Amino acid sequence: MRRRQLLQAGLLAPCPALAQASRPVRLVLPFPAGGPTDALARLMAPLLAARLEQPVVVDNRPGGGGVPATEHVMRAAPDGLTLLFTTNSTHSTGPALQTHLPYDPERDFTPIALLAKSPNLVLVAPAVPAEGLTQFVAWARANPGRVNFGSSGTGTIPHLTGELFNLLTGAGMVHVPYRGTGGVYAELRRGDVHALFDPPLTALPNVASGSARALATTGAARTPLAPDLPTAVEAGVPGFVVETWFGLFAPAALAAAQQGRLVAALEGVLADEELRRRLLGLGAEAAWGGPEVLTATARTDRERWIKVVRDAGLRPND
């Protein structure tokens, strides 16, 4: 019997599961290639592919504050093949800063997993006359309007971290936005910028070179990358815990079986000790959490940043 006859008879009918497995899973990133989130995604992609027995590719779609990439995933078919690999920026700080987003961070997505977290380090210029965090706060209070902090741009997590620090301590630092952190470190070394909140991956080399001094980490616990550095809470600022989180979302209405398959695969990926070691090399720590944990993390974070934006008098963008 010829192939056409077999197909007509239903004996060679294509298997949906096999057809699905031959198509790649796309990890859509609202960030450019070469950045820290891209590095994490590319580190995890081959391990996830092995677990799923299915190709996994990274699809960078930067620009627009992450909105176009996020909307692209929201509108994709809920078949488990298009996933959003993202951070606080699209599901926490973005909704706090933009009042008319084309997506709802909870209603329009299926949570898959919390993957990793990264703190910021509290950095000061070498010439700042403070050896600890409380001394720095006292110095800033004694010089109202004259102490500043730089960031990689308005609305970024380092910017909002500085605003939260002001609210918690009354430091009254003035925000100075830059396009990226490269320029901030040059100004920090000269003493024209007094403080910066930056992830360990870029902060620690600048501390080692003498461009900055680290006073604390904003993590919930000390970072293995700098175990002698106290947390901000330990250093005297209660409630000052800020972490960038990395998570994976699918479009809304993803079937429970597909969600469970992805969750199980990612849990296996995050249990890999070599992966966890390499994550540390990127300045992040594995932080496994299933769908409920991711939803709660994003919601709590979002509510906190909405309050910070309001209390700091920042103006959300329309």
PDB file of C-alpha atoms in Angstrom:
ATOM      1  CA  MET A   1       0.000   0.000   0.000  1.00  0.00           C
ATOM      2  CA  ARG A   2       1.395   3.390  -0.928  1.00  0.00           C
ATOM      3  CA  ARG A   3       1.993   6.194   1.649  1.00  0.00           C
ATOM      4  CA  ARG A   4      -0.968   8.214   0.357  1.00  0.00           C
ATOM      5  CA  GLN A   5      -3.272   5.238   0.766  1.00  0.00           C
ATOM      6  CA  LEU A   6      -1.959   4.631   4.287  1.00  0.00           C
ATOM      7  CA  LEU A   7      -2.561   8.260   5.206  1.00  0.00           C
ATOM      8  CA  GLN A   8      -6.066   8.069   3.809  1.00  0.00           C
ATOM      9  CA  ALA A   9      -6.663   4.950   5.860  1.00  0.00           C
ATOM     10  CA  GLY A  10      -5.457   6.732   8.981  1.00  0.00           C
ATOM     11  CA  LEU A  11      -2.599   4.283   9.481  1.00  0.00           C
ATOM     12  CA  LEU A  12       0.042   6.998   9.121  1.00  0.00           C
ATOM     13  CA  ALA A  13      -1.851   9.804  10.820  1.00  0.00           C
ATOM     14  CA  PRO A  14       0.632  12.291  12.324  1.00  0.00           C
ATOM     15  CA  CYS A  15       1.069  12.112  16.102  1.00  0.00           C
ATOM     16  CA  PRO A  16       0.386  15.549  17.695  1.00  0.00           C
ATOM     17  CA  ALA A  17       2.837  14.885  20.543  1.00  0.00           C
ATOM     18  CA  LEU A  18       5.634  13.995  18.131  1.00  0.00           C
ATOM     19  CA  ALA A  19       4.846  16.992  15.943  1.00  0.00           C
ATOM     20  CA  GLN A  20       4.972  19.270  18.999  1.00  0.00           C
ATOM     21  CA  ALA A  21       8.283  17.803  20.180  1.00  0.00           C
ATOM     22  CA  SER A  22       9.913  18.535  16.837  1.00  0.00           C
ATOM     23  CA  ARG A  23       9.125  22.256  17.099  1.00  0.00           C
ATOM     24  CA  PRO A  24      11.434  24.498  19.157  1.00  0.00           C
ATOM     25  CA  VAL A  25      10.478  26.160  22.406  1.00  0.00           C
ATOM     26  CA  ARG A  26      11.249  29.878  22.189  1.00  0.00           C
ATOM     27  CA  LEU A  27      12.467  31.743  25.255  1.00  0.00           C
ATOM     28  CA  VAL A  28      11.478  35.320  24.429  1.00  0.00           C
ATOM     29  CA  LEU A  29      13.628  37.893  26.238  1.00  0.00           C
ATOM     30  CA  PRO A  30      12.736  41.602  26.435  1.00  0.00           C
ATOM     31  CA  PHE A  31      16.494  42.290  26.633  1.00  0.00           C
ATOM     32  CA  PRO A  32      19.369  42.459  24.139  1.00  0.00           C
ATOM     33  CA  ALA A  33      21.890  39.709  23.544  1.00  0.00           C
ATOM     34  CA  GLY A  34      24.954  39.889  25.760  1.00  0.00           C
ATOM     35  CA  GLY A  35      23.275  41.130  28.937  1.00  0.00           C
ATOM     36  CA  PRO A  36      22.910  39.235  32.226  1.00  0.00           C
ATOM     37  CA  THR A  37      19.381  37.964  31.539  1.00  0.00           C
ATOM     38  CA  ASP A  38      20.465  36.768  28.102  1.00  0.00           C
ATOM     39  CA  ALA A  39      23.427  34.971  29.672  1.00  0.00           C
ATOM     40  CA  LEU A  40      21.137  33.192  32.156  1.00  0.00           C
ATOM     41  CA  ALA A  41      18.718  32.150  29.432  1.00  0.00           C
ATOM     42  CA  ARG A  42      21.472  30.802  27.191  1.00  0.00           C
ATOM     43  CA  LEU A  43      22.965  28.922  30.121  1.00  0.00           C
ATOM     44  CA  MET A  44      19.662  27.219  30.894  1.00  0.00           C
ATOM     45  CA  ALA A  45      18.429  26.633  27.332  1.00  0.00           C
ATOM     46  CA  PRO A  46      20.484  23.505  26.486  1.00  0.00           C
ATOM     47  CA  LEU A  47      19.695  21.905  29.849  1.00  0.00           C
ATOM     48  CA  LEU A  48      16.001  22.591  29.370  1.00  0.00           C
ATOM     49  CA  ALA A  49      16.188  21.184  25.836  1.00  0.00           C
ATOM     50  CA  ALA A  50      17.705  17.977  27.173  1.00  0.00           C
ATOM     51  CA  ARG A  51      14.950  17.628  29.773  1.00  0.00           C
ATOM     52  CA  LEU A  52      12.174  18.327  27.287  1.00  0.00           C
ATOM     53  CA  GLU A  53      13.834  16.329  24.508  1.00  0.00           C
ATOM     54  CA  GLN A  54      12.959  19.283  22.320  1.00  0.00           C
ATOM     55  CA  PRO A  55      14.935  22.204  20.830  1.00  0.00           C
ATOM     56  CA  VAL A  56      15.019  25.394  22.935  1.00  0.00           C
ATOM     57  CA  VAL A  57      16.088  28.703  21.380  1.00  0.00           C
ATOM     58  CA  VAL A  58      16.602  32.188  22.812  1.00  0.00           C
ATOM     59  CA  ASP A  59      14.702  34.959  21.029  1.00  0.00           C
ATOM     60  CA  ASN A  60      15.920  38.453  22.004  1.00  0.00           C
ATOM     61  CA  ARG A  61      13.320  41.187  21.490  1.00  0.00           C
ATOM     62  CA  PRO A  62      14.678  44.278  23.279  1.00  0.00           C
ATOM     63  CA  GLY A  63      13.235  47.769  23.303  1.00  0.00           C
ATOM     64  CA  GLY A  64      10.127  49.589  24.396  1.00  0.00           C
ATOM     65  CA  GLY A  65      10.730  48.960  28.067  1.00  0.00           C
ATOM     66  CA  GLY A  66      10.082  45.269  27.509  1.00  0.00           C
ATOM     67  CA  VAL A  67       6.478  45.872  26.477  1.00  0.00           C
ATOM     68  CA  PRO A  68       6.649  44.613  22.845  1.00  0.00           C
ATOM     69  CA  ALA A  69       8.285  41.313  23.831  1.00  0.00           C
ATOM     70  CA  THR A  70       5.852  40.783  26.688  1.00  0.00           C
ATOM     71  CA  GLU A  71       2.862  41.567  24.490  1.00  0.00           C
ATOM     72  CA  HIS A  72       4.226  39.193  21.841  1.00  0.00           C
ATOM     73  CA  VAL A  73       4.170  36.312  24.328  1.00  0.00           C
ATOM     74  CA  MET A  74       0.765  37.333  25.644  1.00  0.00           C
ATOM     75  CA  ARG A  75      -0.668  37.052  22.109  1.00  0.00           C
ATOM     76  CA  ALA A  76       1.109  33.786  21.247  1.00  0.00           C
ATOM     77  CA  ALA A  77      -0.711  30.475  21.103  1.00  0.00           C
ATOM     78  CA  PRO A  78      -0.882  28.824  24.558  1.00  0.00           C
ATOM     79  CA  ASP A  79       0.897  25.706  23.339  1.00  0.00           C
ATOM     80  CA  GLY A  80       4.016  25.796  25.520  1.00  0.00           C
ATOM     81  CA  LEU A  81       6.242  26.793  22.605  1.00  0.00           C
ATOM     82  CA  THR A  82       6.461  30.536  23.327  1.00  0.00           C
ATOM     83  CA  LEU A  83       7.656  31.532  26.810  1.00  0.00           C
ATOM     84  CA  LEU A  84       8.653  34.830  28.395  1.00  0.00           C
ATOM     85  CA  PHE A  85      12.034  34.705  30.169  1.00  0.00           C
ATOM     86  CA  THR A  86      11.930  37.905  32.157  1.00  0.00           C
ATOM     87  CA  THR A  87      12.659  39.838  35.359  1.00  0.00           C
ATOM     88  CA  ASN A  88      10.926  42.286  37.704  1.00  0.00           C
ATOM     89  CA  SER A  89      10.921  44.803  34.851  1.00  0.00           C
ATOM     90  CA  THR A  90       7.868  43.454  33.006  1.00  0.00           C
ATOM     91  CA  HIS A  91       5.789  42.109  35.885  1.00  0.00           C
ATOM     92  CA  SER A  92       6.678  44.349  38.862  1.00  0.00           C
ATOM     93  CA  THR A  93       8.463  47.623  38.149  1.00  0.00           C
ATOM     94  CA  GLY A  94       6.896  48.058  34.705  1.00  0.00           C
ATOM     95  CA  PRO A  95       3.318  48.022  36.011  1.00  0.00           C
ATOM     96  CA  ALA A  96       4.389  50.383  38.808  1.00  0.00           C
ATOM     97  CA  LEU A  97       5.796  52.900  36.338  1.00  0.00           C
ATOM     98  CA  GLN A  98       3.384  52.587  33.406  1.00  0.00           C
ATOM     99  CA  THR A  99      -0.308  53.110  33.898  1.00  0.00           C
ATOM    100  CA  HIS A 100      -1.566  51.895  30.508  1.00  0.00           C
ATOM    101  CA  LEU A 101       0.235  48.665  29.703  1.00  0.00           C
ATOM    102  CA  PRO A 102      -1.320  46.483  26.969  1.00  0.00           C
ATOM    103  CA  TYR A 103      -1.163  43.461  29.269  1.00  0.00           C
ATOM    104  CA  ASP A 104      -2.155  42.454  32.773  1.00  0.00           C
ATOM    105  CA  PRO A 105       0.805  40.798  34.528  1.00  0.00           C
ATOM    106  CA  GLU A 106      -1.395  38.143  36.156  1.00  0.00           C
ATOM    107  CA  ARG A 107      -4.494  37.702  34.008  1.00  0.00           C
ATOM    108  CA  ASP A 108      -2.646  37.435  30.680  1.00  0.00           C
ATOM    109  CA  PHE A 109       0.025  34.899  31.658  1.00  0.00           C
ATOM    110  CA  THR A 110       0.459  31.411  33.037  1.00  0.00           C
ATOM    111  CA  PRO A 111       3.243  31.340  35.655  1.00  0.00           C
ATOM    112  CA  ILE A 112       5.797  28.592  35.159  1.00  0.00           C
ATOM    113  CA  ALA A 113       8.701  29.028  37.577  1.00  0.00           C
ATOM    114  CA  LEU A 114      10.902  31.349  39.576  1.00  0.00           C
ATOM    115  CA  LEU A 115      14.461  30.574  38.482  1.00  0.00           C
ATOM    116  CA  ALA A 116      17.052  32.835  40.100  1.00  0.00           C
ATOM    117  CA  LYS A 117      17.637  35.996  42.090  1.00  0.00           C
ATOM    118  CA  SER A 118      20.375  38.600  42.231  1.00  0.00           C
ATOM    119  CA  PRO A 119      20.885  41.368  44.813  1.00  0.00           C
ATOM    120  CA  ASN A 120      22.386  44.779  44.315  1.00  0.00           C
ATOM    121  CA  LEU A 121      25.457  45.929  46.187  1.00  0.00           C
ATOM    122  CA  VAL A 122      25.387  49.283  47.957  1.00  0.00           C
ATOM    123  CA  LEU A 123      28.424  51.070  46.549  1.00  0.00           C
ATOM    124  CA  VAL A 124      29.939  54.413  47.461  1.00  0.00           C
ATOM    125  CA  ALA A 125      32.704  56.535  46.014  1.00  0.00           C
ATOM    126  CA  PRO A 126      36.162  55.829  47.460  1.00  0.00           C
ATOM    127  CA  ALA A 127      36.313  59.320  48.979  1.00  0.00           C
ATOM    128  CA  VAL A 128      32.953  59.148  50.766  1.00  0.00           C
ATOM    129  CA  PRO A 129      33.657  59.570  54.515  1.00  0.00           C
ATOM    130  CA  ALA A 130      31.725  56.518  55.688  1.00  0.00           C
ATOM    131  CA  GLU A 131      32.905  53.040  56.611  1.00  0.00           C
ATOM    132  CA  GLY A 132      29.446  51.564  57.105  1.00  0.00           C
ATOM    133  CA  LEU A 133      25.892  52.003  55.906  1.00  0.00           C
ATOM    134  CA  THR A 134      24.615  53.897  58.938  1.00  0.00           C
ATOM    135  CA  GLN A 135      27.583  56.272  58.706  1.00  0.00           C
ATOM    136  CA  PHE A 136      26.753  56.895  55.065  1.00  0.00           C
ATOM    137  CA  VAL A 137      23.133  57.660  55.942  1.00  0.00           C
ATOM    138  CA  ALA A 138      24.266  60.089  58.646  1.00  0.00           C
ATOM    139  CA  TRP A 139      26.627  61.805  56.187  1.00  0.00           C
ATOM    140  CA  ALA A 140      23.879  62.114  53.563  1.00  0.00           C
ATOM    141  CA  ARG A 141      21.441  63.550  56.095  1.00  0.00           C
ATOM    142  CA  ALA A 142      24.049  66.071  57.189  1.00  0.00           C
ATOM    143  CA  ASN A 143      24.429  67.246  53.585  1.00  0.00           C
ATOM    144  CA  PRO A 144      20.850  67.625  52.318  1.00  0.00           C
ATOM    145  CA  GLY A 145      20.562  67.983  48.557  1.00  0.00           C
ATOM    146  CA  ARG A 146      24.306  67.566  48.034  1.00  0.00           C
ATOM    147  CA  VAL A 147      24.618  63.765  48.040  1.00  0.00           C
ATOM    148  CA  ASN A 148      23.572  61.899  44.917  1.00  0.00           C
ATOM    149  CA  PHE A 149      23.270  58.394  43.540  1.00  0.00           C
ATOM    150  CA  GLY A 150      23.692  57.274  39.967  1.00  0.00           C
ATOM    151  CA  SER A 151      21.769  54.612  38.088  1.00  0.00           C
ATOM    152  CA  SER A 152      21.654  52.946  34.700  1.00  0.00           C
ATOM    153  CA  GLY A 153      18.526  54.932  33.841  1.00  0.00           C
ATOM    154  CA  THR A 154      15.263  56.317  35.146  1.00  0.00           C
ATOM    155  CA  GLY A 155      12.828  53.584  36.128  1.00  0.00           C
ATOM    156  CA  THR A 156      15.452  50.859  36.350  1.00  0.00           C
ATOM    157  CA  ILE A 157      15.687  48.620  39.389  1.00  0.00           C
ATOM    158  CA  PRO A 158      18.879  50.405  40.608  1.00  0.00           C
ATOM    159  CA  HIS A 159      17.014  53.727  40.374  1.00  0.00           C
ATOM    160  CA  LEU A 160      14.007  52.453  42.309  1.00  0.00           C
ATOM    161  CA  THR A 161      16.349  50.807  44.817  1.00  0.00           C
ATOM    162  CA  GLY A 162      17.850  54.220  45.532  1.00  0.00           C
ATOM    163  CA  GLU A 163      14.404  55.756  45.951  1.00  0.00           C
ATOM    164  CA  LEU A 164      13.456  53.007  48.408  1.00  0.00           C
ATOM    165  CA  PHE A 165      16.701  53.642  50.308  1.00  0.00           C
ATOM    166  CA  ASN A 166      15.778  57.330  50.571  1.00  0.00           C
ATOM    167  CA  LEU A 167      12.310  56.488  51.869  1.00  0.00           C
ATOM    168  CA  LEU A 168      13.620  54.058  54.487  1.00  0.00           C
ATOM    169  CA  THR A 169      16.506  56.190  55.735  1.00  0.00           C
ATOM    170  CA  GLY A 170      15.697  59.816  54.972  1.00  0.00           C
ATOM    171  CA  ALA A 171      19.049  60.069  53.176  1.00  0.00           C
ATOM    172  CA  GLY A 172      17.589  62.498  50.637  1.00  0.00           C
ATOM    173  CA  MET A 173      19.964  61.524  47.840  1.00  0.00           C
ATOM    174  CA  VAL A 174      19.441  63.126  44.424  1.00  0.00           C
ATOM    175  CA  HIS A 175      19.047  60.729  41.499  1.00  0.00           C
ATOM    176  CA  VAL A 176      21.423  61.128  38.540  1.00  0.00           C
ATOM    177  CA  PRO A 177      20.436  58.847  35.622  1.00  0.00           C
ATOM    178  CA  TYR A 178      22.962  57.581  33.087  1.00  0.00           C
ATOM    179  CA  ARG A 179      22.692  55.469  29.959  1.00  0.00           C
ATOM    180  CA  GLY A 180      24.213  52.314  31.400  1.00  0.00           C
ATOM    181  CA  THR A 181      26.550  51.942  34.356  1.00  0.00           C
ATOM    182  CA  GLY A 182      29.868  52.475  32.560  1.00  0.00           C
ATOM    183  CA  GLY A 183      29.656  56.237  32.917  1.00  0.00           C
ATOM    184  CA  VAL A 184      28.497  55.978  36.514  1.00  0.00           C
ATOM    185  CA  TYR A 185      31.643  54.144  37.605  1.00  0.00           C
ATOM    186  CA  ALA A 186      33.907  56.764  36.049  1.00  0.00           C
ATOM    187  CA  GLU A 187      32.030  59.479  37.953  1.00  0.00           C
ATOM    188  CA  LEU A 188      31.981  57.363  41.105  1.00  0.00           C
ATOM    189  CA  ARG A 189      35.734  56.939  41.026  1.00  0.00           C
ATOM    190  CA  ARG A 190      36.179  60.719  40.671  1.00  0.00           C
ATOM    191  CA  GLY A 191      33.713  61.384  43.464  1.00  0.00           C
ATOM    192  CA  ASP A 192      31.190  63.265  41.312  1.00  0.00           C
ATOM    193  CA  VAL A 193      28.686  60.484  42.011  1.00  0.00           C
ATOM    194  CA  HIS A 194      28.487  59.382  45.635  1.00  0.00           C
ATOM    195  CA  ALA A 195      26.519  56.127  45.562  1.00  0.00           C
ATOM    196  CA  LEU A 196      25.310  53.393  43.238  1.00  0.00           C
ATOM    197  CA  PHE A 197      23.193  50.250  43.614  1.00  0.00           C
ATOM    198  CA  ASP A 198      24.460  47.643  41.171  1.00  0.00           C
ATOM    199  CA  PRO A 199      24.440  43.841  40.711  1.00  0.00           C
ATOM    200  CA  PRO A 200      27.516  41.841  41.808  1.00  0.00           C
ATOM    201  CA  LEU A 201      28.485  40.906  38.248  1.00  0.00           C
ATOM    202  CA  THR A 202      29.485  44.485  37.431  1.00  0.00           C
ATOM    203  CA  ALA A 203      29.939  45.805  40.964  1.00  0.00           C
ATOM    204  CA  LEU A 204      32.622  43.440  42.253  1.00  0.00           C
ATOM    205  CA  PRO A 205      35.199  44.063  39.478  1.00  0.00           C
ATOM    206  CA  ASN A 206      34.854  47.798  40.107  1.00  0.00           C
ATOM    207  CA  VAL A 207      35.282  47.271  43.836  1.00  0.00           C
ATOM    208  CA  ALA A 208      38.405  45.222  43.128  1.00  0.00           C
ATOM    209  CA  SER A 209      39.802  47.960  40.873  1.00  0.00           C
ATOM    210  CA  GLY A 210      39.235  50.656  43.490  1.00  0.00           C
ATOM    211  CA  SER A 211      36.502  52.495  41.579  1.00  0.00           C
ATOM    212  CA  ALA A 212      34.011  51.904  44.388  1.00  0.00           C
ATOM    213  CA  ARG A 213      33.629  50.612  47.922  1.00  0.00           C
ATOM    214  CA  ALA A 214      30.914  48.131  48.878  1.00  0.00           C
ATOM    215  CA  LEU A 215      29.044  48.760  52.134  1.00  0.00           C
ATOM    216  CA  ALA A 216      26.333  46.082  51.972  1.00  0.00           C
ATOM    217  CA  THR A 217      24.233  43.811  49.808  1.00  0.00           C
ATOM    218  CA  THR A 218      20.518  44.347  49.314  1.00  0.00           C
ATOM    219  CA  GLY A 219      19.829  40.599  49.314  1.00  0.00           C
ATOM    220  CA  ALA A 220      17.784  38.759  51.907  1.00  0.00           C
ATOM    221  CA  ALA A 221      20.980  36.893  52.803  1.00  0.00           C
ATOM    222  CA  ARG A 222      24.684  37.458  52.261  1.00  0.00           C
ATOM    223  CA  THR A 223      25.899  36.645  48.783  1.00  0.00           C
ATOM    224  CA  PRO A 224      28.401  33.791  48.325  1.00  0.00           C
ATOM    225  CA  LEU A 225      30.239  36.105  45.930  1.00  0.00           C
ATOM    226  CA  ALA A 226      31.152  38.423  48.824  1.00  0.00           C
ATOM    227  CA  PRO A 227      30.446  36.478  52.032  1.00  0.00           C
ATOM    228  CA  ASP A 228      32.060  39.064  54.316  1.00  0.00           C
ATOM    229  CA  LEU A 229      29.749  41.811  53.069  1.00  0.00           C
ATOM    230  CA  PRO A 230      26.766  42.316  55.410  1.00  0.00           C
ATOM    231  CA  THR A 231      23.214  42.587  54.213  1.00  0.00           C
ATOM    232  CA  ALA A 232      21.715  46.063  54.407  1.00  0.00           C
ATOM    233  CA  VAL A 233      19.460  44.832  57.206  1.00  0.00           C
ATOM    234  CA  GLU A 234      22.495  43.598  59.150  1.00  0.00           C
ATOM    235  CA  ALA A 235      24.190  46.929  58.444  1.00  0.00           C
ATOM    236  CA  GLY A 236      21.387  48.894  60.056  1.00  0.00           C
ATOM    237  CA  VAL A 237      18.638  49.541  57.473  1.00  0.00           C
ATOM    238  CA  PRO A 238      15.600  47.382  58.366  1.00  0.00           C
ATOM    239  CA  GLY A 239      13.405  46.423  55.432  1.00  0.00           C
ATOM    240  CA  PHE A 240      15.964  47.267  52.766  1.00  0.00           C
ATOM    241  CA  VAL A 241      15.843  44.028  50.773  1.00  0.00           C
ATOM    242  CA  VAL A 242      15.838  44.320  46.985  1.00  0.00           C
ATOM    243  CA  GLU A 243      16.491  41.454  44.605  1.00  0.00           C
ATOM    244  CA  THR A 244      16.171  41.150  40.862  1.00  0.00           C
ATOM    245  CA  TRP A 245      14.266  37.952  40.154  1.00  0.00           C
ATOM    246  CA  PHE A 246      14.257  35.910  36.959  1.00  0.00           C
ATOM    247  CA  GLY A 247      11.167  33.945  35.992  1.00  0.00           C
ATOM    248  CA  LEU A 248       9.390  32.168  33.170  1.00  0.00           C
ATOM    249  CA  PHE A 249       5.823  32.812  32.010  1.00  0.00           C
ATOM    250  CA  ALA A 250       3.642  31.326  29.272  1.00  0.00           C
ATOM    251  CA  PRO A 251       0.552  32.845  27.660  1.00  0.00           C
ATOM    252  CA  ALA A 252      -2.713  32.570  29.574  1.00  0.00           C
ATOM    253  CA  ALA A 253      -4.802  29.422  29.108  1.00  0.00           C
ATOM    254  CA  LEU A 254      -1.813  27.095  28.864  1.00  0.00           C
ATOM    255  CA  ALA A 255      -3.026  23.551  29.488  1.00  0.00           C
ATOM    256  CA  ALA A 256      -2.237  22.201  32.956  1.00  0.00           C
ATOM    257  CA  ALA A 257      -0.402  19.241  31.436  1.00  0.00           C
ATOM    258  CA  GLN A 258       1.877  21.558  29.447  1.00  0.00           C
ATOM    259  CA  GLN A 259       2.483  23.734  32.490  1.00  0.00           C
ATOM    260  CA  GLY A 260       3.338  20.680  34.591  1.00  0.00           C
ATOM    261  CA  ARG A 261       5.732  19.378  31.948  1.00  0.00           C
ATOM    262  CA  LEU A 262       7.627  22.673  31.886  1.00  0.00           C
ATOM    263  CA  VAL A 263       7.677  22.959  35.681  1.00  0.00           C
ATOM    264  CA  ALA A 264       9.086  19.443  36.088  1.00  0.00           C
ATOM    265  CA  ALA A 265      11.764  20.042  33.456  1.00  0.00           C
ATOM    266  CA  LEU A 266      12.854  23.341  34.991  1.00  0.00           C
ATOM    267  CA  GLU A 267      12.975  21.895  38.495  1.00  0.00           C
ATOM    268  CA  GLY A 268      15.427  19.329  37.166  1.00  0.00           C
ATOM    269  CA  VAL A 269      17.458  22.032  35.442  1.00  0.00           C
ATOM    270  CA  LEU A 270      17.737  24.105  38.634  1.00  0.00           C
ATOM    271  CA  ALA A 271      18.855  21.059  40.636  1.00  0.00           C
ATOM    272  CA  ASP A 272      21.982  20.748  38.490  1.00  0.00           C
ATOM    273  CA  GLU A 273      24.979  21.669  40.685  1.00  0.00           C
ATOM    274  CA  GLU A 274      27.116  22.757  37.744  1.00  0.00           C
ATOM    275  CA  LEU A 275      24.364  25.107  36.606  1.00  0.00           C
ATOM    276  CA  ARG A 276      24.077  26.578  40.090  1.00  0.00           C
ATOM    277  CA  ARG A 277      27.837  27.156  40.152  1.00  0.00           C
ATOM    278  CA  ARG A 278      27.759  28.849  36.768  1.00  0.00           C
ATOM    279  CA  LEU A 279      24.818  31.003  37.812  1.00  0.00           C
ATOM    280  CA  LEU A 280      26.953  32.353  40.642  1.00  0.00           C
ATOM    281  CA  GLY A 281      29.566  33.250  38.064  1.00  0.00           C
ATOM    282  CA  LEU A 282      26.914  35.448  36.459  1.00  0.00           C
ATOM    283  CA  GLY A 283      26.121  37.129  39.769  1.00  0.00           C
ATOM    284  CA  ALA A 284      22.861  35.243  40.362  1.00  0.00           C
ATOM    285  CA  GLU A 285      21.758  32.492  42.709  1.00  0.00           C
ATOM    286  CA  ALA A 286      19.388  29.661  41.847  1.00  0.00           C
ATOM    287  CA  ALA A 287      16.036  30.289  43.525  1.00  0.00           C
ATOM    288  CA  TRP A 288      13.659  27.534  42.504  1.00  0.00           C
ATOM    289  CA  GLY A 289       9.961  28.164  42.953  1.00  0.00           C
ATOM    290  CA  GLY A 290       6.916  26.773  41.185  1.00  0.00           C
ATOM    291  CA  PRO A 291       3.989  28.701  39.682  1.00  0.00           C
ATOM    292  CA  GLU A 292       2.501  29.778  43.014  1.00  0.00           C
ATOM    293  CA  VAL A 293       5.856  31.076  44.246  1.00  0.00           C
ATOM    294  CA  LEU A 294       6.438  33.033  41.045  1.00  0.00           C
ATOM    295  CA  THR A 295       2.976  34.593  41.201  1.00  0.00           C
ATOM    296  CA  ALA A 296       3.414  35.586  44.850  1.00  0.00           C
ATOM    297  CA  THR A 297       6.924  36.944  44.251  1.00  0.00           C
ATOM    298  CA  ALA A 298       5.845  39.097  41.312  1.00  0.00           C
ATOM    299  CA  ARG A 299       2.709  40.340  43.080  1.00  0.00           C
ATOM    300  CA  THR A 300       4.471  41.275  46.325  1.00  0.00           C
ATOM    301  CA  ASP A 301       7.252  42.971  44.388  1.00  0.00           C
ATOM    302  CA  ARG A 302       4.771  44.855  42.202  1.00  0.00           C
ATOM    303  CA  GLU A 303       2.782  46.124  45.183  1.00  0.00           C
ATOM    304  CA  ARG A 304       5.992  47.291  46.863  1.00  0.00           C
ATOM    305  CA  TRP A 305       7.183  49.239  43.795  1.00  0.00           C
ATOM    306  CA  ILE A 306       3.774  50.822  43.236  1.00  0.00           C
ATOM    307  CA  LYS A 307       4.029  52.184  46.784  1.00  0.00           C
ATOM    308  CA  VAL A 308       7.631  53.355  46.278  1.00  0.00           C
ATOM    309  CA  VAL A 309       6.720  55.184  43.064  1.00  0.00           C
ATOM    310  CA  ARG A 310       3.822  56.891  44.832  1.00  0.00           C
ATOM    311  CA  ASP A 311       5.657  57.743  48.053  1.00  0.00           C
ATOM    312  CA  ALA A 312       8.757  59.002  46.226  1.00  0.00           C
ATOM    313  CA  GLY A 313       6.626  61.301  44.094  1.00  0.00           C
ATOM    314  CA  LEU A 314       7.712  59.689  40.847  1.00  0.00           C
ATOM    315  CA  ARG A 315       5.423  60.237  37.898  1.00  0.00           C
ATOM    316  CA  PRO A 316       4.279  57.060  36.138  1.00  0.00           C
ATOM    317  CA  ASN A 317       4.405  57.140  32.360  1.00  0.00           C
ATOM    318  CA  ASP A 318       1.165  56.873  30.436  1.00  0.00           C
TER     319      ASP A 318
END
